C-alpha atoms as an extended CHARMM CRD file, in Angstrom:
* protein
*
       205  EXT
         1         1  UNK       CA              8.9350000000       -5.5740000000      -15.7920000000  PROA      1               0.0000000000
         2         2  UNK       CA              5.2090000000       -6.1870000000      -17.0250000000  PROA      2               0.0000000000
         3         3  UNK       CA              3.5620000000       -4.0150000000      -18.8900000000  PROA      3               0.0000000000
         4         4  UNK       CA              0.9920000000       -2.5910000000      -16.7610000000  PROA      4               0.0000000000
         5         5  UNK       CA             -2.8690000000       -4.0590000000      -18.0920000000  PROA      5               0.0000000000
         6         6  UNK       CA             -5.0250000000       -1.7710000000      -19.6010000000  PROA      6               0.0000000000
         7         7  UNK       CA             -8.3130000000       -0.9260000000      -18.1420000000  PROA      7               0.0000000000
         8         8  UNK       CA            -11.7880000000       -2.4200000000      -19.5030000000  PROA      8               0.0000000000
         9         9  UNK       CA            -12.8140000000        0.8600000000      -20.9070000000  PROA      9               0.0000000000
        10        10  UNK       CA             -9.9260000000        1.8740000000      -22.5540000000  PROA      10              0.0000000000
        11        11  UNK       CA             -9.6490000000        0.3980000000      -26.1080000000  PROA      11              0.0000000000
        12        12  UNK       CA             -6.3400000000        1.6900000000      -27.3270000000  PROA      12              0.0000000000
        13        13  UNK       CA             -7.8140000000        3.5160000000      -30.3710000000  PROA      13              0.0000000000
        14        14  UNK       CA             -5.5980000000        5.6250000000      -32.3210000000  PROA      14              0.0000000000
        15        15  UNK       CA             -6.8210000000        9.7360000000      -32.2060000000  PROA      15              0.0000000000
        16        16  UNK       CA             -8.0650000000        9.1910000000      -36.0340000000  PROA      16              0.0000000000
        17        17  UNK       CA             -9.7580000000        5.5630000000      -35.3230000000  PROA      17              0.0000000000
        18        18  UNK       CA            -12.2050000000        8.1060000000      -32.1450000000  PROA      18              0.0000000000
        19        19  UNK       CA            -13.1100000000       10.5620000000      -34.7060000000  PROA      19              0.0000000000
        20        20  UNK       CA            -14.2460000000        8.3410000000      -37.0730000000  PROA      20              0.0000000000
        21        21  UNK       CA            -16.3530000000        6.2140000000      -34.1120000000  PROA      21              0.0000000000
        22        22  UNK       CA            -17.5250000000        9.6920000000      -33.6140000000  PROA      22              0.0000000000
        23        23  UNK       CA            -18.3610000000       10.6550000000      -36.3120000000  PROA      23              0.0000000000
        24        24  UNK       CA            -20.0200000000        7.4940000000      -37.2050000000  PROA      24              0.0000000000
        25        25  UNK       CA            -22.4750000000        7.8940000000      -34.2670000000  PROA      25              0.0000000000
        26        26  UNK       CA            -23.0190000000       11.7430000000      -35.1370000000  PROA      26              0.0000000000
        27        27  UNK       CA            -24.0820000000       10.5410000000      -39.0230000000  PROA      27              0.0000000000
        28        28  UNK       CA            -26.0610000000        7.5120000000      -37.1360000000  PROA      28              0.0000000000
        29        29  UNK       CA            -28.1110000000       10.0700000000      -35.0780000000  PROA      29              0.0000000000
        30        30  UNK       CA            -28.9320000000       12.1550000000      -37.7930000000  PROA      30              0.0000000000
        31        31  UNK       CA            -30.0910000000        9.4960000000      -40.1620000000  PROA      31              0.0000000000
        32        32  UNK       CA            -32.4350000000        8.1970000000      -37.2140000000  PROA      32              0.0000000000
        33        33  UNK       CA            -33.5550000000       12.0270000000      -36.3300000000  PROA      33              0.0000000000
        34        34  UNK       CA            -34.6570000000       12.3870000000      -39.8260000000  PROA      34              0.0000000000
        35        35  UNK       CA            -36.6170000000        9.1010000000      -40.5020000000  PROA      35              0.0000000000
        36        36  UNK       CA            -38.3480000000        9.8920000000      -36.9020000000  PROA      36              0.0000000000
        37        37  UNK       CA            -39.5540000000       13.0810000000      -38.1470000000  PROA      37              0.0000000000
        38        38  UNK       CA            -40.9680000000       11.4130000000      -41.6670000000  PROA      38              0.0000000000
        39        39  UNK       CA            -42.2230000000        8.9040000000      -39.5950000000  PROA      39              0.0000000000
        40        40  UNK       CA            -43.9720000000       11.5040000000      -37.1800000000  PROA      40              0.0000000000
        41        41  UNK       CA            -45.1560000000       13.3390000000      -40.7990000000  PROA      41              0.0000000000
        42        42  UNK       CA            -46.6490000000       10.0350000000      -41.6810000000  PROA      42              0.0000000000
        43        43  UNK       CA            -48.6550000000       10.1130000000      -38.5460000000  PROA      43              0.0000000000
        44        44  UNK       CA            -46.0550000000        7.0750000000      -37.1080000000  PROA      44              0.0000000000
        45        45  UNK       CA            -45.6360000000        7.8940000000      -33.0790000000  PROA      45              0.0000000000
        46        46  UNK       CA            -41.6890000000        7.0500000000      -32.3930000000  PROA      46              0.0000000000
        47        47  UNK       CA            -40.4550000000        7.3580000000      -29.0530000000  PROA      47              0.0000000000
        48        48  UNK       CA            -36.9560000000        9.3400000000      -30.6390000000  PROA      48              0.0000000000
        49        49  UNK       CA            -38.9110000000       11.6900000000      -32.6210000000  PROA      49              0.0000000000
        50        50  UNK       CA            -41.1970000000       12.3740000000      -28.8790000000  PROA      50              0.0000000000
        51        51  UNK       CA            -37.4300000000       13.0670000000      -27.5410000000  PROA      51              0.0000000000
        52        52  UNK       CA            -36.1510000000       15.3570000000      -29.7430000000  PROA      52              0.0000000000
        53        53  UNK       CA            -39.4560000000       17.2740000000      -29.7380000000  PROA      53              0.0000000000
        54        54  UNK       CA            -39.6330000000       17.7310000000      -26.5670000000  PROA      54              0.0000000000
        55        55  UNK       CA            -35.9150000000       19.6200000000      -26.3450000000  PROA      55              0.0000000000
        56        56  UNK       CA            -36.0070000000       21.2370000000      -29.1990000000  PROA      56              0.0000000000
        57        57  UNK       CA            -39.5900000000       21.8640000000      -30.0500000000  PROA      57              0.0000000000
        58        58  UNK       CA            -40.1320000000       23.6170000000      -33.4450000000  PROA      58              0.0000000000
        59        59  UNK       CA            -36.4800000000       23.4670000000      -34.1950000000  PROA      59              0.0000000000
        60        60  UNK       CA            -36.0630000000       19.6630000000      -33.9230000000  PROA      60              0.0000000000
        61        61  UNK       CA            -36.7150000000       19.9980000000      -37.7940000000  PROA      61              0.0000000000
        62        62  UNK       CA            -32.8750000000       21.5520000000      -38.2460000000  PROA      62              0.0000000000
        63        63  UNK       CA            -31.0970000000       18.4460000000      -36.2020000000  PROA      63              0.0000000000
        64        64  UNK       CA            -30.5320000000       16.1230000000      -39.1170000000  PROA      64              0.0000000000
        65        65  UNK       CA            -28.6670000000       18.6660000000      -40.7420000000  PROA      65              0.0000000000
        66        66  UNK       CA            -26.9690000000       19.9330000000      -37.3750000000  PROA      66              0.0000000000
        67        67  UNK       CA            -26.0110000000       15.9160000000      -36.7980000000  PROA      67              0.0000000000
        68        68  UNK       CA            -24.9490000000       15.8180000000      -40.5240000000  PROA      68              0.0000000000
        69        69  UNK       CA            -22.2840000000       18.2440000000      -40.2810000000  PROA      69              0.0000000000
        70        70  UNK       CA            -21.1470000000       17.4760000000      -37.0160000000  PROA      70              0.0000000000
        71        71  UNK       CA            -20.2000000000       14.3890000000      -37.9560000000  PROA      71              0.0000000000
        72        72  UNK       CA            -18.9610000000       14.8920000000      -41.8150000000  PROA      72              0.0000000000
        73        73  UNK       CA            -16.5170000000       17.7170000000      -40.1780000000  PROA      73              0.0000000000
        74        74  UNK       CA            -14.5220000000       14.9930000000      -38.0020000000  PROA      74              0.0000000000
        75        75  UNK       CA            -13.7120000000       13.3060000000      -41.3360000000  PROA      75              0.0000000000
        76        76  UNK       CA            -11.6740000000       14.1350000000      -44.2080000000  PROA      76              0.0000000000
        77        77  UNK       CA            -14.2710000000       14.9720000000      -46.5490000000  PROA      77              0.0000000000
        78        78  UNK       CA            -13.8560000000       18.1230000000      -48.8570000000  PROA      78              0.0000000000
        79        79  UNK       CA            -17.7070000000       18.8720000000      -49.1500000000  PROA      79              0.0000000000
        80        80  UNK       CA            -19.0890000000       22.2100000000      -48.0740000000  PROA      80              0.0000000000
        81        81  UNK       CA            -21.2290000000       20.9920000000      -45.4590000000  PROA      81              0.0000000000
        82        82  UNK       CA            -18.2370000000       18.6690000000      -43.4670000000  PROA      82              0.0000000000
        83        83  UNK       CA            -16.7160000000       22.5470000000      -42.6140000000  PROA      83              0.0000000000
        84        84  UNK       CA            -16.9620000000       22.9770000000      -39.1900000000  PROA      84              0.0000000000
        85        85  UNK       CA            -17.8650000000       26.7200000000      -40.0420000000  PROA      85              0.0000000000
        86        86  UNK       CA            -21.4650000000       24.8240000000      -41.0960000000  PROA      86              0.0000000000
        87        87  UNK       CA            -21.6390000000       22.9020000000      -37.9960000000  PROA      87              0.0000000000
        88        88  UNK       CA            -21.0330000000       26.3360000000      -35.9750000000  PROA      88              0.0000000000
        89        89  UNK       CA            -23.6390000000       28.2370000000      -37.9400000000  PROA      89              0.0000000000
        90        90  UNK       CA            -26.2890000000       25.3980000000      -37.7390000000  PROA      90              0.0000000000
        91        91  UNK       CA            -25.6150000000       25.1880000000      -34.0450000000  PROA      91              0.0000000000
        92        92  UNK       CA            -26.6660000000       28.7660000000      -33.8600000000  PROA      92              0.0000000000
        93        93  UNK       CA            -29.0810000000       28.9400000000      -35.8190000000  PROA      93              0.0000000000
        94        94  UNK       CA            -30.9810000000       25.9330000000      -33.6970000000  PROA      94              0.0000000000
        95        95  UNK       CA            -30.3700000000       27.9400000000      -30.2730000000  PROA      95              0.0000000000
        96        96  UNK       CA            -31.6720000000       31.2870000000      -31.9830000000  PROA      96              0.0000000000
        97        97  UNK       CA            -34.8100000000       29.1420000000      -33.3180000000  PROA      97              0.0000000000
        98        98  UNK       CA            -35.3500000000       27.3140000000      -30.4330000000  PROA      98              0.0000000000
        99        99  UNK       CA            -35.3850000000       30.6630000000      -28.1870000000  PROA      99              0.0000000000
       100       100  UNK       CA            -37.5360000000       32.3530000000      -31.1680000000  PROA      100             0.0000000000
       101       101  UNK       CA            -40.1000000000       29.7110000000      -31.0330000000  PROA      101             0.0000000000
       102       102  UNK       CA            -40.6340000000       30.0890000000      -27.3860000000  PROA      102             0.0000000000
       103       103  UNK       CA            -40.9910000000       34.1120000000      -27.8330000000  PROA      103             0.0000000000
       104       104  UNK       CA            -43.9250000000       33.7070000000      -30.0600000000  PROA      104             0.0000000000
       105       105  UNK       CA            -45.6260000000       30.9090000000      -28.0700000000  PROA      105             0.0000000000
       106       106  UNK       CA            -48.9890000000       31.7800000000      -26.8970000000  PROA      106             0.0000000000
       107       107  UNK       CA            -49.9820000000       29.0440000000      -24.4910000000  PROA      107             0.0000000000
       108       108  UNK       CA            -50.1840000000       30.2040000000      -20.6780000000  PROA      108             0.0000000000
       109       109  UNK       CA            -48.9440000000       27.1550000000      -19.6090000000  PROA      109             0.0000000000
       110       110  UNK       CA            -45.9600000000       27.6970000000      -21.2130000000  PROA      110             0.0000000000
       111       111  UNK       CA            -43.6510000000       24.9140000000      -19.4530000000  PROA      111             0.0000000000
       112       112  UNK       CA            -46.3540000000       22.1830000000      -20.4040000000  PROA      112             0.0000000000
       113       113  UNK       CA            -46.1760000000       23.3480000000      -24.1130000000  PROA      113             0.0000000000
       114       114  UNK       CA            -42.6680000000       23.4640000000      -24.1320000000  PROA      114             0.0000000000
       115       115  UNK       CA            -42.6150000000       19.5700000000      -22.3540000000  PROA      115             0.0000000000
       116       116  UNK       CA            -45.1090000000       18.4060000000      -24.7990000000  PROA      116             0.0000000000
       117       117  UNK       CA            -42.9200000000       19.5450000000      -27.5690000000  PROA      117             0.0000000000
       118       118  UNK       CA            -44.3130000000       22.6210000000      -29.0090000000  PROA      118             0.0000000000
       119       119  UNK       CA            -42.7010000000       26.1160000000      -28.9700000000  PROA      119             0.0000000000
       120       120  UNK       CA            -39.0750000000       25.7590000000      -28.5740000000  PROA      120             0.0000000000
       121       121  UNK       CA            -39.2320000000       22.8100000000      -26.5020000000  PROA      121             0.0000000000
       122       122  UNK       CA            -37.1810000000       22.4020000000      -22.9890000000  PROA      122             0.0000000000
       123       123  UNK       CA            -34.1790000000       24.4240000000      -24.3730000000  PROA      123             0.0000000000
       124       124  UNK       CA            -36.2140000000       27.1130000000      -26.1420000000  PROA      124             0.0000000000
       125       125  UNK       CA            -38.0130000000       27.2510000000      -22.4120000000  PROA      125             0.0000000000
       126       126  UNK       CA            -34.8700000000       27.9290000000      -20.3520000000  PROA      126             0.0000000000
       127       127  UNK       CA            -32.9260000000       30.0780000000      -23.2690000000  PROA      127             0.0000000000
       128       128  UNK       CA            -36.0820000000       32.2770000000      -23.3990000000  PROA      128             0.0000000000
       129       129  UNK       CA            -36.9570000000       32.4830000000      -19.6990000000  PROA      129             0.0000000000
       130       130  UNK       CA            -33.4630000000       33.2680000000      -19.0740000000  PROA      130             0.0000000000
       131       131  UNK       CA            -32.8720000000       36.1650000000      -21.7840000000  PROA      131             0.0000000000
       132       132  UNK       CA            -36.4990000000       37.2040000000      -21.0050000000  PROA      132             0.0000000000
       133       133  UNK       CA            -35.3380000000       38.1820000000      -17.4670000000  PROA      133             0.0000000000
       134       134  UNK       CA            -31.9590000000       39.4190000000      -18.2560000000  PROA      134             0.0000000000
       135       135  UNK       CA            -33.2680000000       41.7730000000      -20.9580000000  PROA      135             0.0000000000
       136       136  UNK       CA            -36.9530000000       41.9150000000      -20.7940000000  PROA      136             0.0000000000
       137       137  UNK       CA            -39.4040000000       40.4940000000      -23.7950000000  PROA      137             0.0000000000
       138       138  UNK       CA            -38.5470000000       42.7530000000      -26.6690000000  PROA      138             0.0000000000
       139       139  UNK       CA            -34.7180000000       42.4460000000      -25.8890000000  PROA      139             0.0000000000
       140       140  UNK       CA            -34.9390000000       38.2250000000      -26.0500000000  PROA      140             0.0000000000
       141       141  UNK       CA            -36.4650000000       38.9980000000      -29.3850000000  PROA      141             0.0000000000
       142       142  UNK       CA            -33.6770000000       40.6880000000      -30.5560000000  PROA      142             0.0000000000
       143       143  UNK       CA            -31.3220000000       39.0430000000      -29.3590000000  PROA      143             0.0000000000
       144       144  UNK       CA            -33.0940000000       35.6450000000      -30.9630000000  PROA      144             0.0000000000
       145       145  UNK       CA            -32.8550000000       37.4320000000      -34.0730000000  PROA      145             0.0000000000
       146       146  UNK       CA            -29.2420000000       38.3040000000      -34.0020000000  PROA      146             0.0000000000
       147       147  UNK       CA            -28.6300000000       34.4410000000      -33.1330000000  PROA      147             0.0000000000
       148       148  UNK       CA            -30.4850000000       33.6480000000      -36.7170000000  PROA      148             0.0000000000
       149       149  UNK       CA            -28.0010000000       36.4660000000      -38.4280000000  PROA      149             0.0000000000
       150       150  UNK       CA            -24.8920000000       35.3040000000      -36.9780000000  PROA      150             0.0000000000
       151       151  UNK       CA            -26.0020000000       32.0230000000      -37.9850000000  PROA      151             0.0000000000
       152       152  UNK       CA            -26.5000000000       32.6460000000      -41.1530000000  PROA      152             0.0000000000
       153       153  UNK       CA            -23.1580000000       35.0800000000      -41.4240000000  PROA      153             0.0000000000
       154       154  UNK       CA            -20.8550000000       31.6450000000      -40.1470000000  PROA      154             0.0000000000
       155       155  UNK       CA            -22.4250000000       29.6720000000      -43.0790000000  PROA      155             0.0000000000
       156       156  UNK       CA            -22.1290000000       31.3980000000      -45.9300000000  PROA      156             0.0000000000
       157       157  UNK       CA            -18.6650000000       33.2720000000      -44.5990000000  PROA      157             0.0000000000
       158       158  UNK       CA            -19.8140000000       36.4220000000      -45.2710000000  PROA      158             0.0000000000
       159       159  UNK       CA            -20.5290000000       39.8700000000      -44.1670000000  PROA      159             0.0000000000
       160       160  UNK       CA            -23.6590000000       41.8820000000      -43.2380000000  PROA      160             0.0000000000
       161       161  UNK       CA            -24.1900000000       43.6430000000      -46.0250000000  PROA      161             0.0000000000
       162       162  UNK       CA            -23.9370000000       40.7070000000      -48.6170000000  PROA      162             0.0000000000
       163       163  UNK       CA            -26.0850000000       38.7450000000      -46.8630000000  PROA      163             0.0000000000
       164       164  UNK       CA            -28.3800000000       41.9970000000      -47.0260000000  PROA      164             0.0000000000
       165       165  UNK       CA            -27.8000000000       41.3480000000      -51.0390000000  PROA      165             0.0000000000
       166       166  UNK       CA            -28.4460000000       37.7490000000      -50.6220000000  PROA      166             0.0000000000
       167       167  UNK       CA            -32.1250000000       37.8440000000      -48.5200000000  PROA      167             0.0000000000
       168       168  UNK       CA            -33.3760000000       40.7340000000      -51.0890000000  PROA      168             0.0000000000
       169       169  UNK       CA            -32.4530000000       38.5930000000      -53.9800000000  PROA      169             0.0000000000
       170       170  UNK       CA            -34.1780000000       36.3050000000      -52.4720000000  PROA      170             0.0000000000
       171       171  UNK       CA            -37.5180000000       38.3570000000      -51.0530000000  PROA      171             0.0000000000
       172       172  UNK       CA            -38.0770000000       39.9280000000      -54.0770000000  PROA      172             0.0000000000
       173       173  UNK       CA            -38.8980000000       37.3740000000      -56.3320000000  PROA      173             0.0000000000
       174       174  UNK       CA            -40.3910000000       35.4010000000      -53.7520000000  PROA      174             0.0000000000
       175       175  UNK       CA            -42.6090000000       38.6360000000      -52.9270000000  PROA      175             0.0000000000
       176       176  UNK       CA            -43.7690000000       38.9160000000      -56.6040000000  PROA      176             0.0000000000
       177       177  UNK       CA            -44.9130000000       35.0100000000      -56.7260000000  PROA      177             0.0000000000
       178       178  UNK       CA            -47.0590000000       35.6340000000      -53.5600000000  PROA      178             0.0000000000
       179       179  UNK       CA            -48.3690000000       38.5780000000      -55.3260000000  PROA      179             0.0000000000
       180       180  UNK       CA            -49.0270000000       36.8240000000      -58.3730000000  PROA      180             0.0000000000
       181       181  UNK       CA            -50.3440000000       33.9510000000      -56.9760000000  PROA      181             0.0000000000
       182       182  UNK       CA            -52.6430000000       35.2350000000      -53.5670000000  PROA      182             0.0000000000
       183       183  UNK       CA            -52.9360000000       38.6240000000      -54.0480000000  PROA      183             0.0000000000
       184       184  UNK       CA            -53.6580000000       39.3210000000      -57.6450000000  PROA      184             0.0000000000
       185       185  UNK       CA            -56.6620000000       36.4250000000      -57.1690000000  PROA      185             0.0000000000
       186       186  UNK       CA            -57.5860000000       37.7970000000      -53.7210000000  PROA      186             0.0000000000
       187       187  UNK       CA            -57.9530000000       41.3690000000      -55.4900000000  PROA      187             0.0000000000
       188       188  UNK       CA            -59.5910000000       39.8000000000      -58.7230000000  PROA      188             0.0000000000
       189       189  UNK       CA            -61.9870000000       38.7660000000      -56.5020000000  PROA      189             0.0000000000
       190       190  UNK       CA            -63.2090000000       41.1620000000      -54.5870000000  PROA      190             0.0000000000
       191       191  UNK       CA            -63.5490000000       43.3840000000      -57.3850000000  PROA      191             0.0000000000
       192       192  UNK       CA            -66.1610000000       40.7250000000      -59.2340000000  PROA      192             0.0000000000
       193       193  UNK       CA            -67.9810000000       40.8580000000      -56.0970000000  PROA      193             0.0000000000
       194       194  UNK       CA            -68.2110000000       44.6440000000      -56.2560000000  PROA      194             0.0000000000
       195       195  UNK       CA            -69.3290000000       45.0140000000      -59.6360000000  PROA      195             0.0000000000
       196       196  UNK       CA            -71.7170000000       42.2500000000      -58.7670000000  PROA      196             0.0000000000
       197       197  UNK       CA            -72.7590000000       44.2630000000      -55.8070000000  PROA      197             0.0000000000
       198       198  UNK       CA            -72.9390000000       47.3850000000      -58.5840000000  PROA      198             0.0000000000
       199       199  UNK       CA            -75.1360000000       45.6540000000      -60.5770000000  PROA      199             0.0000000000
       200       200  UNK       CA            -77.1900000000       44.7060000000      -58.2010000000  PROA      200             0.0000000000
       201       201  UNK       CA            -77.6990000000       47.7570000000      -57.1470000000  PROA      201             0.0000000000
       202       202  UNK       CA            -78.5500000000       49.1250000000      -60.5050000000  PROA      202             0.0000000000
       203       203  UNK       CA            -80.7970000000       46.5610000000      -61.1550000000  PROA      203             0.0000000000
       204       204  UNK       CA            -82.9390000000       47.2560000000      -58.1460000000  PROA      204             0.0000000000
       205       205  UNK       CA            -83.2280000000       51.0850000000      -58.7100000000  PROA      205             0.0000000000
């Protein structure tokens, strides 16, 4: 009896030999993501970067990273950022920014914004507009914010409280550069123009 044909579409690959085609494509997409957002930096208009933008708003600047691991997890490679537990967390992370960015929009024509890009783009848009009614304003926040957390808690495989440890390691010395480097100007400042304002003063009595 004759074996039966196979069809056009099907190739025959192996399960490993579709992963790898996979991930191929996954790597592919986030090489071209990122040099269409250097090229948009760059001030060169590319119709992928226009895309992107206009899904993902804001956040389109995470989806390198988000292709990245995507498709470095469907290989064999030991690195930190081929775990699926990154892919997971970035994946979050984009839906909680996406929905974050269209919280804090303040365009009233909101849907145009989110077409042309800005905000959180088409996604952020119908995440937002969908939590906003479910929950009301203040509850999409939160609930944006506990998408960033959980994020965050899938990447580094950790809990609550160490990532606690983690941000205020973290905040605190980035606190005391802003200090040292806005503030502690900002307050020289306006304490010349005081004492200038002091002299002056004394001068004219």
């Amino acid at each position: 009896m004759p074996r039966k044909k196979k069809k056009f579409w099907n190739l025959g690959l192996k399960p490993k030999s579709t992963k790898s085609l996979i991930a191929l494509i996954c790597i592919l997409i986030a090489a071209l993501s990122l040099l269409s957002i250097i090229g948009q930096w760059m001030s060169y208009d590319n119709s992928l970067f226009v895309y992107l933008n206009r899904y993902f708003g804001n956040a389109v600047i995470i989806l390198p990273l988000l292709f990245l691991s995507a498709g470095l997890s469907l290989t064999s490679i030991r690195w930190e950022i081929a775990s699926s537990r990154i892919f997971w967390g970035l994946f979050v992370i984009t839906l909680g920014l996406t929905t974050l960015f269209h919280l804090i929009s303040n365009n009233h024509n909101i849907y145009k914004e989110a077409f042309e890009g800005s905000g959180g783009g088409i996604i952020g848009y119908h995440l937002g507009g969908t939590l906003i009614n479910v929950f009301s304003v203040f509850g999409a926040f939160l609930v944006a914010m506990a998408l960033l957390v959980i994020g965050l808690v899938i990447i580094f495989n950790t809990t609550l409280e160490e990532l606690g440890e983690m941000v205020g390691k973290v905040a605190v010395p980035a606190g005391k550069g802003v200090h040292a480097v806005f503030w502690q100007p900002l307050a020289a400042g306006i304490r010349r123009v005081r004492n200038q304002e002091e002299v002056n003063e004394e001068s004219s009595g």
